[in-house]
Coordinates of C-alpha atoms and ligand atoms in Angstrom, one line a residue:
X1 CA 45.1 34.6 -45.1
X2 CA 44.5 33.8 -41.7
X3 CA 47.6 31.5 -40.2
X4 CA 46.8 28.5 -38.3
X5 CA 46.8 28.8 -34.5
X6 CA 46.6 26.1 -31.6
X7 CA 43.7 26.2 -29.1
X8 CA 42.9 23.9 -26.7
X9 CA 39.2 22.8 -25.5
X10 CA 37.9 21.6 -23.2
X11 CA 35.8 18.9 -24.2
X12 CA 33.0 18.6 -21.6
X13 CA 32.0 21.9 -21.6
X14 CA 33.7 23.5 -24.8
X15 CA 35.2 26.2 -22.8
X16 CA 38.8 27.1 -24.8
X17 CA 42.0 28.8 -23.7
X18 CA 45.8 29.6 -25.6
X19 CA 47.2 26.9 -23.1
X20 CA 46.8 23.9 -22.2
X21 CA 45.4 23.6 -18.3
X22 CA 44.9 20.3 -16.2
X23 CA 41.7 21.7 -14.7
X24 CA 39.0 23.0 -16.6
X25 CA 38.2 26.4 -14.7
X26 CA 34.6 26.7 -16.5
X27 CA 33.4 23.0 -15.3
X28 CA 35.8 22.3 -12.7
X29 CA 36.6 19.0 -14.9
X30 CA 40.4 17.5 -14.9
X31 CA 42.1 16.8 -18.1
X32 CA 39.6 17.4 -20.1
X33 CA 41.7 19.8 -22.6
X34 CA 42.4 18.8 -26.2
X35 CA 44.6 20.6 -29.3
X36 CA 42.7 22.0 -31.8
X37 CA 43.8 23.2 -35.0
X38 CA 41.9 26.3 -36.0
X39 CA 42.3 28.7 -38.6
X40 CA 40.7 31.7 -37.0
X41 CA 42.4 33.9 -34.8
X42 CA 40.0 32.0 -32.2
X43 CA 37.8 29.0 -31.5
X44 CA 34.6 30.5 -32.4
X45 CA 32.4 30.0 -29.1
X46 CA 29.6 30.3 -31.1
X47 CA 29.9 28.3 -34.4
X48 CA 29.8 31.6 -36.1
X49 CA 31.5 29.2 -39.5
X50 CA 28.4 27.7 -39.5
X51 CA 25.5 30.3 -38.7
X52 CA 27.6 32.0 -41.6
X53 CA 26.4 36.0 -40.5
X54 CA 24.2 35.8 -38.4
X55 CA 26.3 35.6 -35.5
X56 CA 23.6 36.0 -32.9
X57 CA 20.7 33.5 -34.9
X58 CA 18.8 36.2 -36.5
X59 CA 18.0 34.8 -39.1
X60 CA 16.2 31.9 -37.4
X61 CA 13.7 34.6 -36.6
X62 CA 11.4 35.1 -39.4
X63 CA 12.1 37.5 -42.0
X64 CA 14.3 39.5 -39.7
X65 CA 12.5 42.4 -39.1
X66 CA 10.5 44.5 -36.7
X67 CA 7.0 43.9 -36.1
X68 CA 4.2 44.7 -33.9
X69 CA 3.9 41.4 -31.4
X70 CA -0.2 42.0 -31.1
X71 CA 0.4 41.4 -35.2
X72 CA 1.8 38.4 -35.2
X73 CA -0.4 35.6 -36.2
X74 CA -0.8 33.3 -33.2
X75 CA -1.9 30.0 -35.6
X76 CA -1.3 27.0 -33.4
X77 CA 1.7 25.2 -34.5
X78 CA 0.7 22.0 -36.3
X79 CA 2.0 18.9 -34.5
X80 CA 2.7 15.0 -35.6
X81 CA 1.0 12.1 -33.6
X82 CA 3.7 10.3 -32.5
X83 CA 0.8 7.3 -32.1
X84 CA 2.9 6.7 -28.3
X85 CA 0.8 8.4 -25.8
X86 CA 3.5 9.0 -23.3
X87 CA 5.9 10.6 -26.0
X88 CA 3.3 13.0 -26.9
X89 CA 2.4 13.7 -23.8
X90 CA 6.3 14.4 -22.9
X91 CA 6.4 16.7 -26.2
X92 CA 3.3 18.7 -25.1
X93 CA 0.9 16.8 -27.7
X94 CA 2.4 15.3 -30.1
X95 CA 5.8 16.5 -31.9
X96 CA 5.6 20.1 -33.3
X97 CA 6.6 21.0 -37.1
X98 CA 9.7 22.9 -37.9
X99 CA 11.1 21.8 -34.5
X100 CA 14.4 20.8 -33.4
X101 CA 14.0 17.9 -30.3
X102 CA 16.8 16.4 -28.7
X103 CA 16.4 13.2 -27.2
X104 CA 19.1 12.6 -24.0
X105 CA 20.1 9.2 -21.8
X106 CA 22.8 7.6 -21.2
X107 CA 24.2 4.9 -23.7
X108 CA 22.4 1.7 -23.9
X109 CA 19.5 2.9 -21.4
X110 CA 17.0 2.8 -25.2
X111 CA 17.2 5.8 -27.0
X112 CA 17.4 4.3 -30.6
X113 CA 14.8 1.5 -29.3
X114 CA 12.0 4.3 -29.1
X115 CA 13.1 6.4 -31.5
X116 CA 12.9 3.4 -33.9
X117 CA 10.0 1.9 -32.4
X118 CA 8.0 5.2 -32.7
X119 CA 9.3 5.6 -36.6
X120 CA 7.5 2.0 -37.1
X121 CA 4.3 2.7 -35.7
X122 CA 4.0 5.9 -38.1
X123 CA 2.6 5.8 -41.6
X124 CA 1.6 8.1 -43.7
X125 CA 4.7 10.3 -43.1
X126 CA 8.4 10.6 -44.5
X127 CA 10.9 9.1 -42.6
X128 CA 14.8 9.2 -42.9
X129 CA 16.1 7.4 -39.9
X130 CA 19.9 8.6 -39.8
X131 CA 22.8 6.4 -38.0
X132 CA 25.9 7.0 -37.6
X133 CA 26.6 4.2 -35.0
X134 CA 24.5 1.4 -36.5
X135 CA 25.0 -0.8 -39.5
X136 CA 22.0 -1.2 -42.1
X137 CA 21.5 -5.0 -41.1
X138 CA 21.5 -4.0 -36.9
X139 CA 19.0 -1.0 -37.8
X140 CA 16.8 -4.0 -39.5
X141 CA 17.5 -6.6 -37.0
X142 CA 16.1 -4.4 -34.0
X143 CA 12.8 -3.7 -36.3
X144 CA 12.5 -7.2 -36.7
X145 CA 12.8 -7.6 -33.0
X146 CA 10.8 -4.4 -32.1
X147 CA 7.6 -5.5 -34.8
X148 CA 8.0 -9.3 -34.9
X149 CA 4.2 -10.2 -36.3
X150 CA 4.1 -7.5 -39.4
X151 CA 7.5 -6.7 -40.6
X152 CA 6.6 -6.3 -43.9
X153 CA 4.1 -3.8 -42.3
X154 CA 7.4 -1.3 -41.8
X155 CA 6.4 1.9 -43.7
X156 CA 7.2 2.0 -47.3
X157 CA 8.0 5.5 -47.0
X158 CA 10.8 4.9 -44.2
X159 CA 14.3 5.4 -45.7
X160 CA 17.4 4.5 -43.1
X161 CA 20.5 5.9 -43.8
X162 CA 23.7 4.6 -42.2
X163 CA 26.3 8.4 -42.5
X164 CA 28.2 10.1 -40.2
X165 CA 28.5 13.7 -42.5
X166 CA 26.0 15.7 -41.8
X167 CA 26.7 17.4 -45.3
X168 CA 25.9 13.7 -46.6
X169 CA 22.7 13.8 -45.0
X170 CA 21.5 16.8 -46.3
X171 CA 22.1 16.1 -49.7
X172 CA 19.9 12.4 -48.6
X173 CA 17.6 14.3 -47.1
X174 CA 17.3 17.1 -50.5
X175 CA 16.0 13.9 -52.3
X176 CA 13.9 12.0 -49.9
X177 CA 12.5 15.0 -48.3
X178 CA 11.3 13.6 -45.0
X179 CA 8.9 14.9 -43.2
X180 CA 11.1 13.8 -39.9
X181 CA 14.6 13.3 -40.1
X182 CA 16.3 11.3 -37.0
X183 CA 19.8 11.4 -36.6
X184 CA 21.1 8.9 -34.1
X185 CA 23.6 10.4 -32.7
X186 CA 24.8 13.9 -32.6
X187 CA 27.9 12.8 -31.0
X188 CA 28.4 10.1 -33.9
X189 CA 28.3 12.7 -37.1
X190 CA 30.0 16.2 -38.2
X191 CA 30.3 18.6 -39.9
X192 CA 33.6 19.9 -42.5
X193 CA 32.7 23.2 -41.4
X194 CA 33.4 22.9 -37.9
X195 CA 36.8 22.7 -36.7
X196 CA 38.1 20.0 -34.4
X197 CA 37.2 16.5 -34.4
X198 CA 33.8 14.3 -34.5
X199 CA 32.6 14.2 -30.8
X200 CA 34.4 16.8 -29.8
X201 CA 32.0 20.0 -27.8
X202 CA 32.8 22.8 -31.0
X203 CA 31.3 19.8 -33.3
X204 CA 28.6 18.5 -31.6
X205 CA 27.0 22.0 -31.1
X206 CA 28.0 23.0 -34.9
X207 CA 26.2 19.9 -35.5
X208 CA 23.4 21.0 -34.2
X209 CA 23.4 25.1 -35.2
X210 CA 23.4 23.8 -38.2
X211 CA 20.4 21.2 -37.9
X212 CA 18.8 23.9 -36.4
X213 CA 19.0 26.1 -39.6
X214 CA 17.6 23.0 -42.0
X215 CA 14.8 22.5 -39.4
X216 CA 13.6 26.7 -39.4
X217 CA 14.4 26.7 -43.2
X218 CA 12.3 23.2 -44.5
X219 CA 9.9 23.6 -41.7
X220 CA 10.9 20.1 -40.8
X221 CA 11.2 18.0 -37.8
X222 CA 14.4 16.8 -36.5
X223 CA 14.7 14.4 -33.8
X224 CA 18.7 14.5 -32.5
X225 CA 20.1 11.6 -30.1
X226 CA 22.5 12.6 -27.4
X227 CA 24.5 10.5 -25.2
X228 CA 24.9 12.3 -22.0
X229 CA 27.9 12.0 -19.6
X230 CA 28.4 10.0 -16.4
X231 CA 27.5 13.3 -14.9
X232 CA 24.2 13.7 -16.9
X233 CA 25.7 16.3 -18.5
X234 CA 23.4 16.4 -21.8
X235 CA 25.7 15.2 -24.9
X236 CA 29.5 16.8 -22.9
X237 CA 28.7 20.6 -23.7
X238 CA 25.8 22.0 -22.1
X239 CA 25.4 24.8 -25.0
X240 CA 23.5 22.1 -26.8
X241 CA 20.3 22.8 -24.9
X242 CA 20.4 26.0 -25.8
X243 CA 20.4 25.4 -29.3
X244 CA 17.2 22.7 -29.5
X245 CA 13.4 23.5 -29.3
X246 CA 13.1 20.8 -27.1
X247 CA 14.8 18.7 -24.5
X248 CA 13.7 15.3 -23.7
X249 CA 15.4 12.6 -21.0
X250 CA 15.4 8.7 -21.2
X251 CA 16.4 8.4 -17.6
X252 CA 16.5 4.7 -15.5
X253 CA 18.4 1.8 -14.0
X254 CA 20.1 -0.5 -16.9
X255 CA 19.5 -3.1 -14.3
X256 CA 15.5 -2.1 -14.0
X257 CA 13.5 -2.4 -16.6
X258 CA 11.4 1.0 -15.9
X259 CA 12.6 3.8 -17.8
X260 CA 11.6 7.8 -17.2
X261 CA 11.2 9.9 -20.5
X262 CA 11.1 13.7 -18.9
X263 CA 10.8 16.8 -20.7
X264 CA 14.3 19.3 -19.5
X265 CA 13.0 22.3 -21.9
X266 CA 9.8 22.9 -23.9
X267 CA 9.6 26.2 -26.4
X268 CA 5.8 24.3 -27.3
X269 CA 4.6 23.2 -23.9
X270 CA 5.0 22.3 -20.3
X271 CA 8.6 20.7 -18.4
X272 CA 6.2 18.8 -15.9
X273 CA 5.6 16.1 -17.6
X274 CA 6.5 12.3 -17.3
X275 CA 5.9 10.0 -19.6
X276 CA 7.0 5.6 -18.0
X277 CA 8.1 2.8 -19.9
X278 CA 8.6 -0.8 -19.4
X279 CA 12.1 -2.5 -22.1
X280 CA 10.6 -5.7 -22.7
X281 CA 12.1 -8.3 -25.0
X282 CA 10.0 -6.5 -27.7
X283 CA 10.6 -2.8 -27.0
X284 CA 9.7 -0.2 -24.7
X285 CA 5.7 -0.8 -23.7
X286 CA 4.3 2.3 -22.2
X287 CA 3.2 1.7 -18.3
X288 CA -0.2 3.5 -18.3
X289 CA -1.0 2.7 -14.1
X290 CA 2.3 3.4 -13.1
X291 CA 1.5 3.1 -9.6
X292 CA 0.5 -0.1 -9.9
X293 CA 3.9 -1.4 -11.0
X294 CA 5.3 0.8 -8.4
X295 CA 3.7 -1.2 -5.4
X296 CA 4.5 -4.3 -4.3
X297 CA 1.4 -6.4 -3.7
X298 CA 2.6 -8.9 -0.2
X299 CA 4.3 -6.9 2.1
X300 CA 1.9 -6.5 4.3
X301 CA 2.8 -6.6 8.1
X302 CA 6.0 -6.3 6.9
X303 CA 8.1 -3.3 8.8
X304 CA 10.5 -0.5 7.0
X305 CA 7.9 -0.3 4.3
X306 CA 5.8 2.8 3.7
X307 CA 3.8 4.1 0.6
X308 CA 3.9 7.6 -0.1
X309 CA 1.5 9.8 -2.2
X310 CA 3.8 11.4 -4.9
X311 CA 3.5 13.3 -7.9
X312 CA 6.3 13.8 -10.6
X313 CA 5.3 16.4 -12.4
X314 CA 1.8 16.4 -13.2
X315 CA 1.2 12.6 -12.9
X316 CA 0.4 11.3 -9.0
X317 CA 2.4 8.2 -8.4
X318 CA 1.9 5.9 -5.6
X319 CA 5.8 4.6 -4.1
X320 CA 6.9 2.1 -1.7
X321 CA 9.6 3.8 0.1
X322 CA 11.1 0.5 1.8
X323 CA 14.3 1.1 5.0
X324 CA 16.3 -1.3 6.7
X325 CA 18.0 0.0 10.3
X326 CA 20.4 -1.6 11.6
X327 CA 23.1 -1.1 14.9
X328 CA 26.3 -0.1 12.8
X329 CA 28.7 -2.9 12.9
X330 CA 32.1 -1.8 12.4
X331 CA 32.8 1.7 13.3
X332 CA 31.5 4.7 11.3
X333 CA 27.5 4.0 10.9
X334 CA 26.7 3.5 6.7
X335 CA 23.9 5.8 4.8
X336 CA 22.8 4.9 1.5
X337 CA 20.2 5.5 -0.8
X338 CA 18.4 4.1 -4.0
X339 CA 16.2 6.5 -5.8
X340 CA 16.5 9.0 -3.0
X341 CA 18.9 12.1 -2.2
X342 CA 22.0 11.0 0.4
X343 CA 22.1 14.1 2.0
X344 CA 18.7 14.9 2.0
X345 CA 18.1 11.2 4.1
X346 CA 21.0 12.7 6.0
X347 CA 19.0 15.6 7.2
X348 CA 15.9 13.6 7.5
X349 CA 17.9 11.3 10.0
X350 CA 19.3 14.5 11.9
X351 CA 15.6 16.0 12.3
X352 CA 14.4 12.5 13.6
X353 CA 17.8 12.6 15.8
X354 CA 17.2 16.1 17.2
X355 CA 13.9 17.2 16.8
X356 CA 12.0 13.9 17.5
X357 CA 14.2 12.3 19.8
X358 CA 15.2 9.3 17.9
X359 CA 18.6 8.0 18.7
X360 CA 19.8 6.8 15.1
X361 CA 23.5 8.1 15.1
X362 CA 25.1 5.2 15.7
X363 CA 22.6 3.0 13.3
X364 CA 23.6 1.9 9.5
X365 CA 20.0 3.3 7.5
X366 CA 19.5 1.7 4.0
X367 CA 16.8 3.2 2.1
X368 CA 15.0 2.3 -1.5
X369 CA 12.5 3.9 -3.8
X370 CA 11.3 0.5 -5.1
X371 CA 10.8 0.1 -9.1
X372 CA 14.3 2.2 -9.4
X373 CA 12.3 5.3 -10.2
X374 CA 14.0 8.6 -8.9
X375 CA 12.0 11.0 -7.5
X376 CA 12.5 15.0 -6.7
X377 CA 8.7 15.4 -4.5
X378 CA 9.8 16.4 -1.3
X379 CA 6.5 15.1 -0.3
X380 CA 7.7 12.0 -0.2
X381 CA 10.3 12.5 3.2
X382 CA 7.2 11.6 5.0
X383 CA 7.0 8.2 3.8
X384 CA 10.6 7.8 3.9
X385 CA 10.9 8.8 7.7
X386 CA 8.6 6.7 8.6
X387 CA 9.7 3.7 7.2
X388 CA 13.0 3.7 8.7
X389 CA 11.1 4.5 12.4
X390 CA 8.8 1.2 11.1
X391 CA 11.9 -0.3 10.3
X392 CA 14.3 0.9 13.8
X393 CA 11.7 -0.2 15.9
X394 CA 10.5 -3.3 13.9
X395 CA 6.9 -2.2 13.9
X396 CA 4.5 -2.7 10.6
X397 CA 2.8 0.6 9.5
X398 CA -1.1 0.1 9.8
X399 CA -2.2 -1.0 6.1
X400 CA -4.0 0.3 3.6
X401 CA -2.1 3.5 4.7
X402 CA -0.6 6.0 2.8
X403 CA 1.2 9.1 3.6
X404 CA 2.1 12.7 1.7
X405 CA 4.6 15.5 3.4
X406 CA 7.8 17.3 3.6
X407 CA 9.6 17.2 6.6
X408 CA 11.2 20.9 7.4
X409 CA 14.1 21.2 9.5
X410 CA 12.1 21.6 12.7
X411 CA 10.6 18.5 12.6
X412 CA 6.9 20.2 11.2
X413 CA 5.0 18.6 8.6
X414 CA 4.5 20.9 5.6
X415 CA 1.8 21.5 3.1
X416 CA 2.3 19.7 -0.4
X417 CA 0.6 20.3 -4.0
X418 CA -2.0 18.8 -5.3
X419 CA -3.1 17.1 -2.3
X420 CA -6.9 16.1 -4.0
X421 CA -5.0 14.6 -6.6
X422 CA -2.6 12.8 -4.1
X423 CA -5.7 11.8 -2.3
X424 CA -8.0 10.4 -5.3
X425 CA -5.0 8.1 -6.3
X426 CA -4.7 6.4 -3.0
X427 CA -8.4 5.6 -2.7
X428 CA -8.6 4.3 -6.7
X429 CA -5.9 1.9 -5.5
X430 CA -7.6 0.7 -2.6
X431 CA -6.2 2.6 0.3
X432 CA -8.4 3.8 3.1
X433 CA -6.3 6.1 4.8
X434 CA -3.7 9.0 4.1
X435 CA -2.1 11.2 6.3
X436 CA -1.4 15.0 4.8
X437 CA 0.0 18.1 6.3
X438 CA -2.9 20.1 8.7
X439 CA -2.1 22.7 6.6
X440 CA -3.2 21.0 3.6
X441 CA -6.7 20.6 4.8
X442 CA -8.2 24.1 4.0
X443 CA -10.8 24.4 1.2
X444 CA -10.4 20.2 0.7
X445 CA -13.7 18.9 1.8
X446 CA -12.2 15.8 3.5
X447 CA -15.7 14.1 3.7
X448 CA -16.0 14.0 -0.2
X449 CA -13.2 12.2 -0.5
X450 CA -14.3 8.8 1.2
X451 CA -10.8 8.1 2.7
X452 CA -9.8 8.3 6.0
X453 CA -8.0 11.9 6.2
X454 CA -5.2 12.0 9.2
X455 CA -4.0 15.9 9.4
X456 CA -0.4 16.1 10.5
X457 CA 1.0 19.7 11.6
X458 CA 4.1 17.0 13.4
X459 CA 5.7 14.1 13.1
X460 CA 4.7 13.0 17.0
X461 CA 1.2 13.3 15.1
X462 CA 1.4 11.6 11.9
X463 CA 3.5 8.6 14.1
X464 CA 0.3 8.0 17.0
X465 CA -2.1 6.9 13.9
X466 CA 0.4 5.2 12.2
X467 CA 1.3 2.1 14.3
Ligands
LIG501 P1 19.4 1.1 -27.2 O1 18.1 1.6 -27.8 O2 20.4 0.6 -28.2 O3 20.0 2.2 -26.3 P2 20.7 3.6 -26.7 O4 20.3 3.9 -28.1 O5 20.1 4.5 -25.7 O6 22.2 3.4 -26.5 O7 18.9 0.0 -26.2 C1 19.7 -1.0 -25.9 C2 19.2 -1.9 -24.8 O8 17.8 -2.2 -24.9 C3 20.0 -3.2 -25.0 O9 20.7 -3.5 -23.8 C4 18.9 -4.2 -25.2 C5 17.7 -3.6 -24.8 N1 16.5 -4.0 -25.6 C6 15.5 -4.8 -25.1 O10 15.5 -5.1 -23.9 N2 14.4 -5.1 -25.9 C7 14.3 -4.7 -27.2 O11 13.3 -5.0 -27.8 C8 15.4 -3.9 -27.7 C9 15.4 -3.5 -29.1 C10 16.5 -3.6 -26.9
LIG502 MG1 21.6 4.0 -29.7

């Protein structure tokens, strides 16, 4: 028999060691360690006591044998229409059979809300909606909130379940046989066969080995909440993305009301897509002109404002990058930034600063991406450097003027994606000019696209047409 031994884990990342340590040398986190009781010689890095054999998931792939990849049959997987046009679209088209998704965000930003929301619009299809942190009446109370007009509308075929073992919910899910099972969350049930306790990093990814298995064996879908970290660490140990089909994040400010779903990881489609969402008192309402909401209507003539040309992903997005400069008070000049890098505005200040001659070190910069949204398209510095210059000199930028380009470190402008795309969504809403980088301009027929086209190889260029 093999005797009990101690381990200790860490439980942000899951990484285990004989002694106990105050630093977590795999994540770098501090006292993060726990005791765990194990009867293995080891903490089994790999759930092994829940794959059973197949210690490396062979037997997720079909049949386990060798065949010839030109004879494999290539029959499109068969997906479910999640009747929310910006979920499918994050999911590739709609959510695939016999796949495992995992749906991230941080506590209380809506993850149950859509989840919920979404398993109320569907009919026709077998639901077991699985909580482990919600009581029966709460689950029923936020449908009532989330479908006020036709409750009694709810699907007859959707079965809540209110369980924290995941054995439980198999043996629910043997009888009702859903066609999608939802387990809210994957930090909130386990499993006997792992070791440690629920929560912990070994549990929640033998939680999910294991859901894995059901999906690949019933051919079912599972959709999995996680919580993530402060860190945005997806639910502590970052092994669980390796596990799922799919990754999806429910990213936003609590204190806005727009929320990002992205896709992290797609086995069935693309990782560039965005799908935007507005919590209202009745659920999440998909924004379908998300650059509308993103610009604010009166502030023209107003200085430190500028719109960029942006696109997240796929999907072009009009933002108001707004800046307020002002002669630094007390001492050390401040820098901070909502819905923009800091130290990425740090090196746009010390190109401006160096390369363009604009004294700014001794100057406090505030800048916002309005509508809270967070955006990684460098093509937005532009825009951003120019309103704090707009703002530093108390000059308006010309209106119905829009700009699109990364700043490099010498102070050029250079070339972005997508620029006809960047360009067609200024001039559907109503601007009349864009700047773009020079080098942008070849093979774009700039009379086609009835806007004003300023090309920009500098900033000294970009600024004479802009004020
Ligand atoms: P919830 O889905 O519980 O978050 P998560 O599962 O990610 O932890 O969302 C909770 C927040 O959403 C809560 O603060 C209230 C708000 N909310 C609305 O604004 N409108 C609604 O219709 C619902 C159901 C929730
Ligand atoms: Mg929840």
């Amino acid at each position: 028999m093999a005797k009990e031994k101690t381990a200790y884990v860490c439980t942000e990342c899951g990484y285990d060691s004989a002694k106990w340590l105050g630093k977590c040398p795999a994540c770098g986190q501090w006292d993060t360690f726990k005791e765990v009781k194990t009867a293995s010689p080891k903490v089994s890095r790999r759930g092994t006591s829940v794959v059973g054999a197949g210690v490396f998931g062979v037997e997720n792939c079909e049949g386990g044998r060798v065949v010839r990849l030109r004879d494999v049959d290539t029959k499109a997987e068969e997906r479910i229409d999640t009747l929310d046009p910006e979920l499918n679209r994050v999911l590739g088209g709609g959510l695939v059979k016999g796949s495992l998704v995992l749906l991230g965000g941080e506590p209380g930003i809506g993850k149950s809300t859509l989840l919920l929301q979404t398993v109320l619009r569907l009919k026709g299809l077998r639901i077991l909606y699985v909580s482990g942190e919600e009581s029966e009446s709460q689950l029923r109370m936020r449908a009532d909130r989330l479908k006020p007009a036709d409750v009694e509308a709810i699907g007859a075929d959707c079965y809540i379940l209110c369980e924290t073992s995941l054995e439980k919910i198999y043996e629910h899910a043997r009888e009702i046989e859903p066609d999608l099972l939802i387990v809210d969350s994957v930090q909130a049930v386990s499993t006997q066969q792992g070791e440690a306790f629920p929560g912990s990093p070994s549990q929640v990814r033998d939680c999910a080995v294991s859901l894995l298995r059901y999906v690949k064996e019933t051919g079912r879908s599972v959709l999995l909440i996680g919580h993530i970290t402060k860190d945005g660490i997806l639910a502590g140990p970052k092994v669980l993305e390796h596990i799922v089909d799919t990754v999806i994040q429910f990213e936003g400010d609590r204190q806005n009301f727009y929320r990002v779903l992205r896709s992290l990881k797609n086995r069935f489609g693309s990782t560039s897509e965005l799908g935007i969402y507005e919590m209202q008192s009745g659920g999440l309402r998909p924004v379908v002109n998300p650059s509308e909401m993103l610009l604010n209507q009166d502030n023209e003539g107003l200085s430190g404002v500028a719109v960029a040309s942006a696109v997240e992903g796929v999907r072009p997005l009009l933002i108001e990058t707004q800046a307020l400069v002002s002669t630094a008070a007390y001492g050390n000049p401040q820098r901070s930034a909502t819905g923009f890098d800091i130290r990425r505005l740090n090196m746009l200040l010390a190109v401006l600063e160096k390369r363009a001659g604009f004294k700014l070190a001794q100057k406090d910069v505030f800048l916002n991406i309005a509508g809270g949204l967070r955006v990684s398209d460098p093509a937005i510095d532009l825009a951003v450097v120019v309103s704090i210059l707009s703002s530093a000199y108390d000059q308006p930028v010309k209106p119905f003027t829009c700009l699109a380009g990364e700043i490099g470190l010498s102070g050029e402008i250079r070339s972005v994606t997508r620029i006809a795309q960047r360009i067609g969504e200024a001039k559907r809403l109503g601007f009349r000019r864009i700047v773009v980088p020079r080098s942008n301009l070849k093979g774009l027929d700039t009379a086609l696209t009835g806007m004003e086209i300023i090309a920009a190889s500098k900033l000294q260029d970009a600024l004479r047409h802009l004020f």
